[in-house]
XYZ file of C-alpha atoms in Angstrom:
738
model
C -93.998 -144.616 15.923
C -94.274 -142.074 13.095
C -94.272 -142.382 9.392
C -92.371 -139.704 7.230
C -94.138 -137.948 4.338
C -91.554 -138.143 1.652
C -91.335 -137.863 -2.265
C -90.482 -139.393 -5.630
C -91.782 -138.774 -9.069
C -94.202 -141.813 -9.329
C -97.447 -142.554 -11.199
C -100.646 -141.875 -9.037
C -102.888 -144.722 -8.789
C -106.752 -144.778 -8.354
C -108.478 -147.775 -6.164
C -111.783 -146.164 -7.435
C -112.527 -144.024 -10.441
C -115.167 -141.732 -8.369
C -116.602 -140.816 -4.977
C -120.281 -141.021 -4.488
C -121.207 -138.229 -2.462
C -124.367 -137.378 -0.328
C -126.908 -135.186 -1.990
C -125.623 -131.779 -2.455
C -122.218 -132.535 -1.480
C -119.562 -131.862 -4.161
C -117.704 -134.884 -5.328
C -114.086 -135.493 -5.759
C -112.721 -134.921 -9.474
C -109.065 -136.131 -9.113
C -105.710 -134.162 -9.407
C -105.597 -135.005 -13.191
C -108.386 -132.736 -13.643
C -106.375 -129.822 -12.606
C -103.647 -130.326 -14.943
C -105.082 -128.289 -17.920
C -105.675 -124.945 -16.099
C -102.945 -125.036 -13.487
C -100.194 -126.964 -15.418
C -97.203 -125.451 -13.350
C -98.788 -126.154 -10.072
C -99.630 -129.617 -11.357
C -95.975 -130.188 -12.666
C -94.597 -128.989 -9.216
C -96.894 -131.209 -7.173
C -95.928 -134.368 -9.254
C -92.301 -133.842 -8.241
C -93.391 -133.200 -4.584
C -93.462 -135.457 -1.342
C -97.071 -135.229 -1.457
C -97.449 -137.042 -4.806
C -95.056 -139.803 -3.362
C -96.794 -140.095 -0.001
C -97.834 -143.643 -1.180
C -97.524 -145.741 -4.298
C -98.172 -149.227 -5.521
C -95.007 -151.100 -5.251
C -93.491 -151.267 -8.841
C -89.893 -151.231 -10.585
C -90.371 -147.504 -10.685
C -91.485 -146.787 -7.019
C -89.317 -149.356 -5.047
C -85.925 -147.936 -3.965
C -85.015 -150.561 -1.444
C -82.326 -153.481 -2.432
C -84.667 -156.562 -3.163
C -81.800 -158.312 -4.962
C -81.864 -161.078 -2.534
C -80.274 -158.956 0.098
C -80.303 -159.875 3.907
C -80.894 -157.995 7.086
C -80.345 -159.472 10.446
C -82.035 -157.867 13.574
C -82.367 -159.551 17.010
C -81.292 -162.985 15.684
C -83.841 -162.748 12.703
C -82.464 -162.901 9.267
C -84.991 -161.179 7.024
C -84.590 -161.456 3.132
C -85.652 -159.054 0.517
C -86.118 -160.437 -3.160
C -88.201 -160.563 -6.347
C -90.081 -162.946 -8.348
C -92.106 -162.858 -11.264
C -92.026 -158.902 -10.983
C -93.200 -158.843 -7.322
C -91.374 -157.750 -4.366
C -91.179 -160.061 -1.402
C -89.770 -160.075 2.074
C -89.347 -163.116 4.448
C -89.285 -161.890 7.901
C -90.636 -162.677 11.532
C -94.566 -162.950 11.590
C -96.619 -162.171 14.711
C -95.854 -165.521 16.218
C -91.913 -165.155 15.749
C -91.795 -167.574 12.688
C -90.288 -166.645 9.389
C -92.940 -166.028 6.624
C -93.092 -164.898 3.229
C -94.840 -161.646 2.525
C -95.666 -159.947 -0.733
C -94.811 -155.938 -0.607
C -97.924 -154.068 -1.783
C -96.983 -150.491 -1.525
C -94.120 -147.983 -0.933
C -94.410 -145.421 1.637
C -92.057 -142.262 1.151
C -88.701 -141.837 -0.656
C -86.240 -139.869 1.139
C -84.458 -139.911 3.558
C -86.044 -143.168 4.078
C -88.608 -145.370 2.310
C -90.997 -148.004 4.138
C -92.995 -150.745 2.738
C -96.666 -151.878 3.319
C -97.827 -155.231 3.743
C -101.602 -156.525 3.125
C -102.916 -158.884 5.850
C -106.049 -161.028 5.571
C -108.286 -158.921 7.453
C -107.775 -155.886 5.345
C -104.980 -154.233 7.415
C -101.920 -152.932 5.756
C -98.910 -153.121 8.322
C -95.972 -150.938 7.923
C -92.583 -153.021 7.998
C -90.352 -151.850 10.572
C -87.405 -152.824 8.534
C -86.468 -149.550 6.386
C -84.793 -148.641 3.475
C -82.390 -145.660 3.997
C -82.354 -143.983 0.617
C -79.779 -141.412 1.225
C -76.688 -141.522 -0.780
C -73.731 -143.774 0.440
C -71.852 -140.782 1.218
C -74.528 -139.589 3.651
C -74.514 -143.057 5.244
C -77.573 -144.550 3.294
C -78.167 -147.151 0.575
C -78.871 -149.763 3.400
C -81.351 -151.552 5.181
C -81.785 -150.739 9.008
C -84.475 -151.289 11.871
C -86.523 -148.452 13.317
C -85.677 -149.575 16.758
C -81.991 -150.396 16.850
C -81.108 -153.406 18.968
C -79.520 -151.461 21.897
C -81.314 -147.587 22.196
C -80.663 -145.181 24.942
C -83.934 -144.527 27.095
C -85.259 -141.007 27.153
C -85.590 -140.784 31.091
C -82.474 -142.635 32.002
C -79.857 -142.382 29.255
C -77.560 -145.078 30.574
C -80.385 -147.616 30.471
C -80.351 -149.885 27.309
C -83.609 -150.893 25.925
C -84.045 -154.414 24.373
C -84.682 -155.168 20.744
C -87.990 -155.507 19.435
C -89.094 -159.072 19.073
C -92.820 -160.712 18.203
C -94.081 -160.387 21.918
C -93.452 -156.480 22.030
C -96.276 -154.173 21.138
C -94.177 -152.234 18.825
C -93.706 -155.154 16.605
C -94.426 -154.354 13.051
C -97.223 -156.821 13.033
C -99.309 -154.955 15.833
C -101.669 -152.114 16.212
C -98.860 -149.348 16.514
C -97.983 -150.293 12.841
C -101.309 -150.436 11.290
C -101.538 -148.233 8.264
C -105.364 -148.134 8.064
C -105.643 -146.447 11.508
C -102.264 -144.607 11.775
C -101.389 -143.348 8.690
C -103.810 -143.470 5.897
C -105.780 -140.557 6.467
C -102.701 -138.020 5.870
C -101.185 -140.160 3.104
C -104.249 -140.621 0.758
C -107.111 -138.578 -0.471
C -110.668 -139.264 -0.084
C -110.205 -142.118 2.552
C -112.693 -144.434 4.113
C -111.398 -146.435 6.660
C -114.413 -148.857 6.790
C -113.440 -150.599 10.017
C -115.600 -153.424 11.142
C -115.139 -154.124 14.966
C -117.026 -157.573 15.139
C -114.109 -159.133 13.286
C -111.571 -156.410 13.532
C -111.155 -156.111 9.832
C -111.027 -153.433 7.313
C -112.265 -152.616 3.632
C -110.440 -149.309 3.471
C -110.745 -147.446 0.170
C -109.308 -144.323 -1.114
C -109.999 -141.937 -4.169
C -106.322 -140.874 -4.876
C -103.556 -143.120 -3.365
C -101.400 -140.250 -2.528
C -101.990 -136.684 -1.142
C -103.727 -135.115 -4.147
C -104.890 -131.524 -4.815
C -108.276 -132.102 -3.075
C -106.833 -133.149 0.028
C -105.878 -129.551 0.631
C -108.211 -127.545 -1.487
C -111.396 -129.789 -0.972
C -113.654 -131.535 -3.577
C -113.341 -129.845 -6.983
C -116.589 -130.569 -8.561
C -118.126 -127.166 -8.120
C -114.722 -125.547 -9.097
C -114.713 -127.444 -12.425
C -118.448 -126.056 -12.806
C -117.293 -122.568 -12.107
C -114.248 -122.845 -14.512
C -116.549 -123.867 -17.314
C -119.654 -121.512 -16.578
C -119.203 -118.768 -14.098
C -115.881 -116.893 -15.098
C -117.655 -113.796 -16.078
C -119.429 -113.733 -12.789
C -117.169 -114.980 -9.940
C -118.948 -113.397 -7.121
C -121.896 -115.807 -7.751
C -119.608 -118.884 -6.423
C -117.772 -118.207 -3.394
C -113.973 -119.364 -3.366
C -114.456 -120.291 -7.036
C -116.365 -123.305 -6.217
C -114.074 -124.603 -3.246
C -115.280 -125.084 0.177
C -112.471 -122.676 1.136
C -109.647 -120.335 -0.228
C -106.113 -121.155 0.952
C -104.375 -118.661 -1.030
C -101.851 -116.868 0.909
C -102.724 -112.954 1.006
C -99.916 -112.064 3.487
C -97.808 -109.259 2.064
C -94.516 -108.597 3.755
C -91.793 -106.000 3.641
C -89.067 -104.027 5.674
C -90.590 -101.093 7.307
C -88.613 -99.174 9.725
C -90.187 -98.867 13.164
C -90.502 -95.177 14.082
C -91.535 -95.873 17.479
C -88.412 -98.040 18.350
C -85.283 -96.672 19.706
C -83.256 -99.206 17.697
C -82.550 -98.225 13.931
C -82.267 -101.862 13.312
C -85.521 -102.794 14.202
C -88.007 -103.598 11.425
C -91.771 -104.110 11.656
C -93.211 -106.737 9.235
C -96.714 -106.070 8.155
C -99.050 -108.470 6.606
C -102.507 -108.524 5.143
C -103.772 -111.421 7.106
C -106.954 -112.879 8.543
C -109.258 -115.926 8.105
C -107.777 -116.907 4.938
C -104.186 -117.146 5.998
C -105.160 -118.887 9.179
C -107.384 -121.181 7.259
C -104.255 -122.128 4.962
C -102.207 -122.793 8.177
C -104.998 -125.229 9.605
C -105.371 -126.941 6.467
C -101.526 -127.989 6.782
C -102.047 -128.640 10.536
C -104.418 -131.343 9.865
C -101.797 -133.572 9.110
C -98.778 -131.746 10.324
C -99.656 -131.938 13.920
C -99.498 -134.441 16.758
C -103.455 -134.631 17.410
C -106.409 -136.940 18.123
C -108.943 -136.994 15.098
C -112.545 -136.355 16.184
C -114.181 -136.599 12.873
C -113.352 -136.860 9.255
C -111.019 -133.973 8.173
C -112.502 -131.844 5.770
C -110.835 -128.595 3.936
C -112.714 -125.680 5.117
C -113.496 -127.117 8.813
C -112.114 -125.529 11.776
C -108.973 -127.600 12.831
C -110.428 -127.773 16.436
C -113.567 -129.221 15.097
C -111.928 -132.218 13.453
C -108.924 -132.592 15.731
C -107.990 -132.218 19.393
C -104.491 -131.052 19.467
C -101.829 -132.342 21.942
C -100.660 -129.427 24.250
C -97.106 -129.033 25.583
C -97.034 -132.054 27.680
C -94.254 -134.425 28.606
C -92.767 -136.839 26.729
C -93.935 -134.888 23.655
C -92.248 -131.756 24.424
C -89.296 -130.465 26.618
C -90.438 -128.070 29.486
C -89.503 -125.083 27.386
C -91.616 -126.213 24.403
C -88.746 -127.701 22.240
C -90.106 -130.699 20.277
C -88.965 -134.168 21.880
C -91.052 -136.654 20.255
C -92.314 -136.104 16.776
C -94.974 -133.487 16.874
C -95.258 -132.476 13.255
C -94.487 -128.783 13.291
C -97.828 -127.343 14.233
C -97.765 -127.518 17.962
C -94.158 -125.733 17.733
C -95.326 -122.958 15.215
C -98.065 -122.165 17.655
C -95.399 -121.123 20.131
C -93.458 -118.893 17.757
C -93.799 -114.905 17.005
C -94.186 -116.079 13.622
C -97.631 -117.459 13.862
C -98.438 -114.238 16.162
C -97.373 -112.074 13.238
C -99.448 -113.843 10.690
C -96.648 -115.715 9.108
C -98.355 -118.501 7.122
C -96.758 -121.785 5.835
C -96.574 -120.678 1.927
C -94.714 -117.701 2.719
C -91.612 -120.021 3.481
C -92.673 -123.427 1.543
C -93.946 -123.721 -1.946
C -97.262 -125.328 -1.253
C -97.128 -127.557 -4.544
C -93.510 -128.603 -4.788
C -93.208 -128.253 -0.777
C -89.584 -127.058 -1.438
C -88.350 -123.974 0.279
C -88.989 -120.677 -1.635
C -85.674 -119.246 -1.244
C -82.275 -121.048 -0.365
C -80.122 -120.303 2.716
C -80.759 -117.252 4.687
C -82.558 -115.419 1.953
C -85.713 -117.273 3.179
C -85.552 -115.257 6.546
C -84.520 -112.079 5.301
C -87.738 -111.793 3.375
C -88.705 -110.197 6.672
C -85.689 -109.806 8.861
C -83.443 -107.009 7.692
C -80.400 -108.742 6.195
C -78.071 -105.648 6.877
C -78.543 -106.377 10.462
C -79.360 -110.183 10.811
C -77.285 -111.693 8.176
C -74.072 -110.466 9.439
C -71.257 -111.777 11.538
C -71.882 -109.097 14.269
C -75.372 -110.838 14.824
C -74.604 -114.596 14.379
C -70.731 -114.450 15.254
C -70.188 -117.633 12.741
C -68.898 -118.613 9.637
C -70.246 -121.342 7.055
C -72.837 -123.446 8.374
C -72.893 -121.717 11.704
C -74.090 -118.575 9.980
C -77.190 -120.198 8.756
C -80.293 -118.885 10.665
C -81.775 -122.366 10.891
C -79.040 -123.785 12.680
C -79.562 -121.535 15.744
C -83.411 -120.823 15.717
C -84.618 -124.085 14.114
C -82.489 -126.883 15.586
C -83.031 -130.414 14.472
C -84.194 -133.651 16.090
C -83.625 -136.858 14.381
C -86.609 -139.404 14.136
C -86.777 -142.740 12.499
C -82.922 -143.021 12.630
C -82.274 -140.774 9.728
C -84.986 -138.019 9.275
C -83.912 -134.594 10.965
C -87.038 -132.223 11.456
C -86.448 -128.694 12.396
C -88.344 -127.256 15.367
C -90.529 -124.373 13.988
C -90.776 -122.542 17.301
C -88.029 -120.199 16.226
C -86.551 -119.917 19.670
C -83.622 -118.140 20.824
C -80.733 -120.660 22.162
C -80.695 -120.426 26.009
C -77.866 -122.725 26.972
C -78.351 -121.956 30.767
C -81.997 -122.665 30.651
C -81.276 -125.956 28.785
C -78.892 -126.888 31.782
C -81.477 -125.996 34.465
C -84.520 -127.803 32.843
C -82.576 -130.777 31.339
C -83.379 -129.563 27.609
C -81.295 -129.424 24.666
C -79.832 -126.403 23.114
C -79.036 -125.612 19.582
C -75.441 -124.435 20.290
C -74.211 -127.938 21.561
C -75.802 -129.746 18.339
C -72.586 -128.331 16.421
C -70.363 -127.786 19.584
C -71.046 -130.932 21.095
C -67.517 -131.179 22.717
C -68.549 -128.142 24.827
C -70.770 -127.561 27.892
C -74.036 -125.411 28.157
C -71.953 -123.098 30.563
C -69.536 -122.708 27.720
C -72.173 -121.625 25.321
C -73.936 -119.319 27.680
C -70.814 -117.583 28.441
C -70.271 -116.904 24.760
C -73.819 -115.548 24.239
C -73.422 -113.317 27.219
C -70.130 -112.020 25.929
C -71.915 -111.209 22.654
C -74.868 -109.639 24.430
C -72.461 -107.531 26.698
C -70.481 -106.148 23.791
C -73.734 -104.850 22.207
C -75.178 -103.540 25.145
C -78.011 -106.158 25.465
C -78.938 -108.058 28.625
C -79.265 -111.985 28.579
C -82.533 -113.291 27.011
C -85.271 -114.801 29.270
C -87.872 -117.601 28.798
C -91.208 -117.195 29.892
C -92.535 -120.540 30.937
C -89.597 -123.265 30.526
C -88.534 -123.251 34.375
C -92.278 -123.151 35.593
C -93.291 -125.998 33.369
C -90.131 -128.119 34.425
C -90.826 -127.416 38.114
C -94.562 -128.478 37.730
C -93.180 -131.647 35.852
C -91.027 -132.553 38.859
C -94.149 -132.220 41.093
C -92.948 -128.738 42.631
C -95.886 -127.130 44.371
C -94.107 -123.773 44.146
C -94.747 -123.922 40.570
C -98.445 -123.368 40.915
C -98.259 -119.509 41.173
C -96.106 -118.912 38.111
C -98.149 -121.381 36.139
C -101.272 -119.479 36.826
C -99.565 -116.040 36.086
C -98.730 -117.559 32.704
C -102.231 -118.940 31.766
C -103.611 -115.663 32.667
C -101.119 -113.697 30.555
C -102.883 -112.837 27.201
C -99.503 -111.711 25.894
C -98.520 -115.470 25.667
C -99.686 -117.671 22.753
C -102.827 -119.878 23.361
C -100.904 -123.183 23.467
C -98.628 -121.980 26.099
C -101.488 -120.636 28.128
C -103.600 -123.925 27.835
C -100.377 -125.960 28.642
C -99.735 -123.894 31.632
C -103.262 -124.321 33.179
C -103.187 -128.082 32.146
C -100.067 -128.327 34.104
C -101.381 -126.444 37.077
C -104.221 -129.255 37.540
C -102.169 -131.081 39.940
C -102.013 -127.874 42.187
C -105.606 -126.566 41.945
C -106.874 -124.658 44.849
C -109.752 -122.152 45.360
C -107.866 -119.042 43.529
C -106.942 -121.375 40.721
C -110.322 -122.424 40.151
C -111.735 -118.964 40.098
C -109.245 -118.283 37.440
C -109.925 -121.294 35.485
C -113.451 -120.052 35.287
C -112.329 -116.943 33.449
C -110.136 -119.064 31.097
C -113.260 -121.193 30.088
C -114.325 -117.897 28.484
C -111.188 -117.292 26.573
C -111.238 -116.909 22.724
C -108.595 -119.495 22.162
C -109.992 -122.926 22.047
C -106.607 -124.113 23.042
C -106.942 -122.014 26.398
C -110.347 -123.653 26.853
C -109.164 -127.039 26.295
C -106.264 -126.805 28.981
C -108.668 -125.562 31.279
C -111.103 -128.373 30.953
C -108.354 -130.919 30.888
C -106.905 -129.597 34.134
C -109.785 -130.876 36.059
C -109.128 -134.427 36.171
C -108.438 -134.619 39.686
C -111.382 -132.643 40.929
C -114.474 -134.226 42.484
C -117.348 -134.430 40.143
C -119.489 -131.939 42.042
C -116.812 -129.272 41.705
C -116.300 -130.241 38.035
C -120.050 -129.602 37.644
C -119.956 -126.194 39.360
C -117.227 -125.051 36.905
C -118.471 -126.543 33.708
C -122.261 -126.433 33.838
C -122.110 -122.741 32.845
C -119.954 -123.361 29.982
C -121.580 -126.180 27.923
C -122.142 -123.771 24.990
C -118.793 -124.277 23.221
C -117.934 -123.463 19.520
C -115.171 -126.059 19.222
C -115.816 -129.749 19.240
C -112.530 -130.551 20.955
C -113.722 -128.488 23.940
C -117.199 -129.965 23.918
C -115.901 -133.796 23.844
C -113.512 -133.120 26.827
C -116.171 -131.363 28.805
C -118.243 -134.421 28.000
C -115.375 -136.763 29.470
C -115.042 -134.579 32.692
C -118.662 -134.711 33.194
C -119.349 -138.373 32.454
C -120.295 -139.368 35.906
C -123.008 -136.482 36.419
C -126.407 -137.947 36.878
C -128.432 -136.269 34.202
C -131.743 -136.413 36.054
C -130.473 -134.175 38.775
C -129.857 -131.398 36.335
C -132.498 -129.087 34.721
C -133.981 -130.413 31.537
C -132.531 -127.789 29.266
C -128.956 -128.507 30.536
C -129.401 -132.164 30.606
C -130.280 -131.961 27.166
C -127.274 -130.150 26.001
C -125.008 -132.482 27.958
C -126.684 -135.663 26.573
C -125.842 -134.221 23.171
C -122.462 -133.721 24.165
C -122.268 -137.245 25.476
C -123.328 -138.468 22.067
C -120.782 -136.494 20.482
C -118.091 -137.970 22.567
C -119.148 -141.291 21.782
C -119.490 -140.296 17.924
C -115.856 -139.416 18.257
C -114.650 -142.374 20.031
C -116.405 -144.534 17.288
C -114.931 -142.553 14.486
C -111.494 -143.893 15.742
C -113.112 -147.378 16.748
C -110.068 -149.225 15.165
C -107.529 -147.449 17.319
C -107.486 -149.514 20.560
C -106.553 -146.366 22.731
C -109.873 -144.905 21.649
C -111.757 -148.026 22.983
C -110.188 -147.544 26.320
C -111.354 -143.962 26.395
C -114.851 -145.242 25.407
C -114.667 -147.884 28.081
C -113.713 -145.339 30.617
C -116.628 -143.041 29.657
C -119.094 -145.886 29.835
C -117.657 -146.949 33.383
C -118.215 -143.145 34.485
C -121.934 -143.464 33.299
C -122.131 -146.705 35.175
C -122.858 -148.616 31.978
C -120.657 -151.631 32.860
C -121.571 -153.944 30.108
C -120.622 -151.366 27.507
C -117.688 -150.381 29.376
C -116.469 -154.153 29.387
C -117.134 -154.343 25.723
C -114.977 -151.453 24.854
C -112.142 -152.769 27.090
C -112.499 -156.218 25.429
C -112.511 -154.705 21.900
C -109.251 -152.885 22.722
C -107.618 -156.102 23.560
C -109.081 -157.858 20.487
C -107.228 -155.206 18.423
C -104.015 -155.079 20.511
C -103.738 -157.999 23.112
C -100.727 -156.180 24.883
C -102.276 -152.673 25.276
C -101.506 -152.084 29.128
C -104.248 -149.727 29.738
C -107.003 -152.079 28.411
C -105.904 -154.795 30.470
C -105.554 -152.872 33.832
C -108.805 -151.002 33.376
C -110.696 -154.228 32.731
C -109.267 -155.842 35.438
C -110.195 -152.870 37.772
C -113.709 -152.893 36.371
C -113.858 -156.651 37.339
C -112.489 -156.066 40.870
C -115.146 -153.238 41.482
C -117.785 -155.592 40.309
C -116.809 -157.875 43.119
C -115.185 -160.385 40.364
C -111.940 -160.653 42.091
C -110.757 -163.806 40.563
C -111.181 -162.498 37.093
C -109.478 -159.339 38.083
C -106.449 -161.428 39.246
C -106.458 -163.623 36.299
C -106.489 -160.683 33.882
C -103.706 -158.804 35.896
C -101.372 -162.092 35.728
C -102.312 -162.375 32.062
C -101.118 -158.598 31.509
C -98.039 -159.321 33.351
C -97.252 -162.371 31.398
C -97.349 -160.263 28.222
C -95.654 -157.220 29.795
C -93.551 -158.373 32.690
C -91.566 -154.901 32.792
C -94.799 -152.771 32.853
C -94.652 -150.719 35.990
C -98.164 -150.099 35.810
C -99.096 -153.626 35.747
C -96.817 -154.700 38.758
C -98.282 -151.843 40.750
C -101.884 -153.001 40.032
C -100.632 -156.645 41.012
C -99.201 -155.114 44.121
C -102.448 -153.287 44.944
C -104.495 -156.529 44.436
C -102.571 -158.410 47.209
C -102.649 -155.159 49.366
C -106.631 -155.460 49.406
C -106.387 -159.106 49.693
C -104.410 -158.589 53.005
C -101.228 -160.308 51.624
C -98.764 -157.625 52.187
C -95.730 -159.850 51.606
C -96.952 -160.691 48.045
C -97.829 -157.149 47.527
C -94.455 -155.865 48.278
C -92.867 -157.900 45.448
C -95.190 -156.139 43.022
C -94.851 -152.587 44.542
C -91.057 -152.830 44.741
C -90.726 -154.101 41.091
C -92.990 -151.106 39.906
C -90.659 -148.590 41.997
C -87.549 -150.260 40.134
C -89.205 -149.887 36.715
C -90.526 -146.383 37.310
C -88.098 -144.696 39.695
C -89.321 -141.231 39.527
C -93.210 -142.243 40.609
C -93.909 -140.803 43.850
C -97.176 -142.720 44.190
C -95.274 -145.974 43.655
C -92.692 -145.125 46.297
C -95.204 -143.908 49.089
C -97.400 -147.008 48.508
C -94.355 -149.173 48.890
C -93.536 -147.651 52.042
C -97.132 -147.999 53.267
C -96.711 -151.633 52.490
C -93.548 -151.644 54.516
C -95.271 -150.208 57.241
C -98.162 -152.797 57.401
C -95.346 -155.522 57.987
C -93.935 -153.611 60.866
C -91.174 -152.095 59.103
C -91.831 -148.449 59.514
C -88.089 -147.571 59.964
C -87.128 -149.408 56.583
C -90.129 -147.527 55.104
C -88.809 -144.141 56.274
C -85.438 -144.865 55.081
C -86.629 -145.918 51.908
C -88.745 -142.551 51.419
C -85.961 -140.170 52.707
C -83.447 -141.758 50.239
C -86.054 -141.457 47.529
C -86.548 -137.641 48.157
C -82.778 -137.089 48.208
C -82.836 -138.601 44.593
C -86.002 -137.113 43.396
C -86.940 -134.129 45.447
C -89.741 -133.903 47.783
C -92.949 -134.668 45.910
C -96.051 -133.709 48.107
C -97.549 -137.157 48.080
C -94.120 -138.707 49.356
C -93.499 -135.961 52.012
C -97.074 -136.299 53.243
C -96.470 -140.101 54.301
C -93.296 -139.134 56.158
C -94.848 -136.177 57.907
C -97.631 -138.577 58.861
C -95.315 -140.620 60.593
C -93.535 -137.967 62.674
C-alpha cells in the first residue's frame, strides 16, 4: 500500500503549541513564523500538496460524497453520511461486521482523497475506500476501492486475485493501513509516534499536522534569532541559523561541446556540490522506498537516517523501471541527470511543488531545443512530441494516480520484450507489439546514421532474477564498473549473492571500500547465504563505516559471531554495531516487520527468549503476518517444542491458507516427522501457489522419491525445467539421480 501526497488550500492545524527540545537543540517555531519575511514562498506553500498532506476533516477539507452515499464492495455496503457537522462511514470492521466510524482527518486531495479513522488504542487507520477527486470527465467524482474485486496478478496476468475481506492482511483495519507507522512521518511535521509495545497503543503527536516549512528546512528558532539580530554579520551564524542550506545553487546553460564531433551536442555545466546534494537528500527522505533507521532530521545524511531499497524485484523491473511505488529517488539515482548534478528544484518549484515551466520548455532548459524539441528527434505530433511521454513513462498507482519514472531512460522495446518489462512506446501504441516499436526506432536511427541504443544491466539483472548462473560474470563486471551509478552497482553485487565464488568474494572486498554507501550496502547484503566464518573474514576489517545503513547491515550479517572469540577492540566495535541495530529496530517497534528482523537477530545471537518475545510482538501487531508465524514455529522446532511448532503452523495456515511459504513449512514439518504422504500435500500445494520456486519444486520431488516414486519425481522436475528453466538447485537433484 502507499499513500499519495496530494494538495488543497486548507487551514493548518496544530496539535500542540510548541515543541520542547533538548537543551541546546533548536525548537520548531511553525510555518506561520515564516510568512512575514517569505510571503511569496508562504503563499505558494499554502496552495501546495505539502500543505494539504493531512487536515482535520471539515466542511472545507472533505471532498467525498457524504450525502448518504453508498459503495458496495465484496458484498459489503458501506455508507457515507454527515451528522451534527461530523462526517461518518458505516463499513466492515476487523470482525467483518458493520460499524459506524467518525472520520477524523482527510489525507490528500487530488487525484484522490483518503480518510483517517481514530481507533481506541490511538491508532489512526486509513480507509481503503477512496474518493476519486478527478472531474467526471476524467472518470472521477466517485467512491472506489484500493483493491478492485478482480485484480490481475503481477507474475501471472491471467490469475485473478480475490477481493479483500476482514480476514485479509490488507484489510483497512490491519497493520498495513496504520497511519502512525506507515504514513505519519512524511505527512506531518515534528512527529512523535510514541508507541507503547506492551499494550500495542499509540500516543502520537505532531507539531504541524501537514508538511510545513521546517519539515524540509529544519527547526527555525535560530533562524528567527539570526533574522532579528545577525543580518549585519551573517558569517557568524552558519546557514542563517538553519541546520542546513537547501538552496539550489546549480546554474545551467547551453554550451557547445568543442570536444564533440557532433554540433548538436551540448554540455550542461552546473555549480554543484554538498549544497545541491543536500537538497536532493532532503526530498528523498520522503520521496523514496526505504526503511527508516532513526528520526529523519534535515541536515542529516540520507544513509544515516534511512536504508534505501535497491533495484530488486518486485520493486523494479530488471532494467530499473519502477514497478511498485518506489517514490522517485531510487529511479532518479539511476539517471544521467543525477550524475550531472541536476537537483529537484531545477524542475520543481520547492514551495508550490508545481513544475517550473510547462511542456517541453522544462527539458529545454538544458537540452538544446533546436535539436531535441524537433520532429526529426521525436518523430511525433501533439502528445507524442512531449519529452516526458517517451523518457518518463507513467505507472498508475492506487487506481488513479499516474506517477512518472524519474530515471529518464531511452525506450528500448526489444529489451523490454526480452526481459518482460514495459516500454514507453506501447503506453500510447497499445495495439502494437514491441517488435513494431523497435523497428520504428531502428528506422529512425538508421536514417540519422546512429546505431541501436543499448542497456548496461537489464539483461544481466533479468538473467539473475531467473537463477541463471551465466549472469554472474556480467553482474560482477557491472558492480566493478565505476562508470555505473552507485545504485546500479550495489544492486548488481546484491543480485550476484546467489552466485558468490572465490573471484567474486575478492571483488566484494574492494566494493566494501567504495566511496558510495549504496555499493557498500549491496556488497554487505549480498552475503546472506555465506557461512558465518567467511562473512567474518570479509567484514571484520570493514567495521569502521561512515553510514549507519551499512553499519546496521553488517551487524545483521555478523549477529551469530561469538564476540568472545574476537580481539577486544573489534569485539567492542561490533558490540556497538549490535546495539545500533537493536536501536534501529526498536525505533520501528510499531512495524511488525521490524519485530521480525529483531527476532531473527536475537535468534542468531542465541537469545531465544528475546527472539520469541519479538516474534510474539509482531503477531500481536499483525496476527496474520506470515514471516512472524513461520519464524516462531521454526524457533519452537529448534528448541525441541515440536507440538507448539505444529500448532503454530496450523494456526498460520488457518489464517493464510493460500500462503506458499506456510504450506511449504507444514510439508517440511511432516518430512521431519517421517510422514511423507502428509508432507507431499503441503509441498505440492506450495508448488501450485508459487510455481516459479525451484526450492519448492526440488523438495517436492525429493518427497516423491521418499515414497519410491523416483520416476514420477524425474518427470515432474523435467516438466518444471521445460516451463521455468534449469535453476541450479532443480538441476542438481536431477543430476544426482543419473
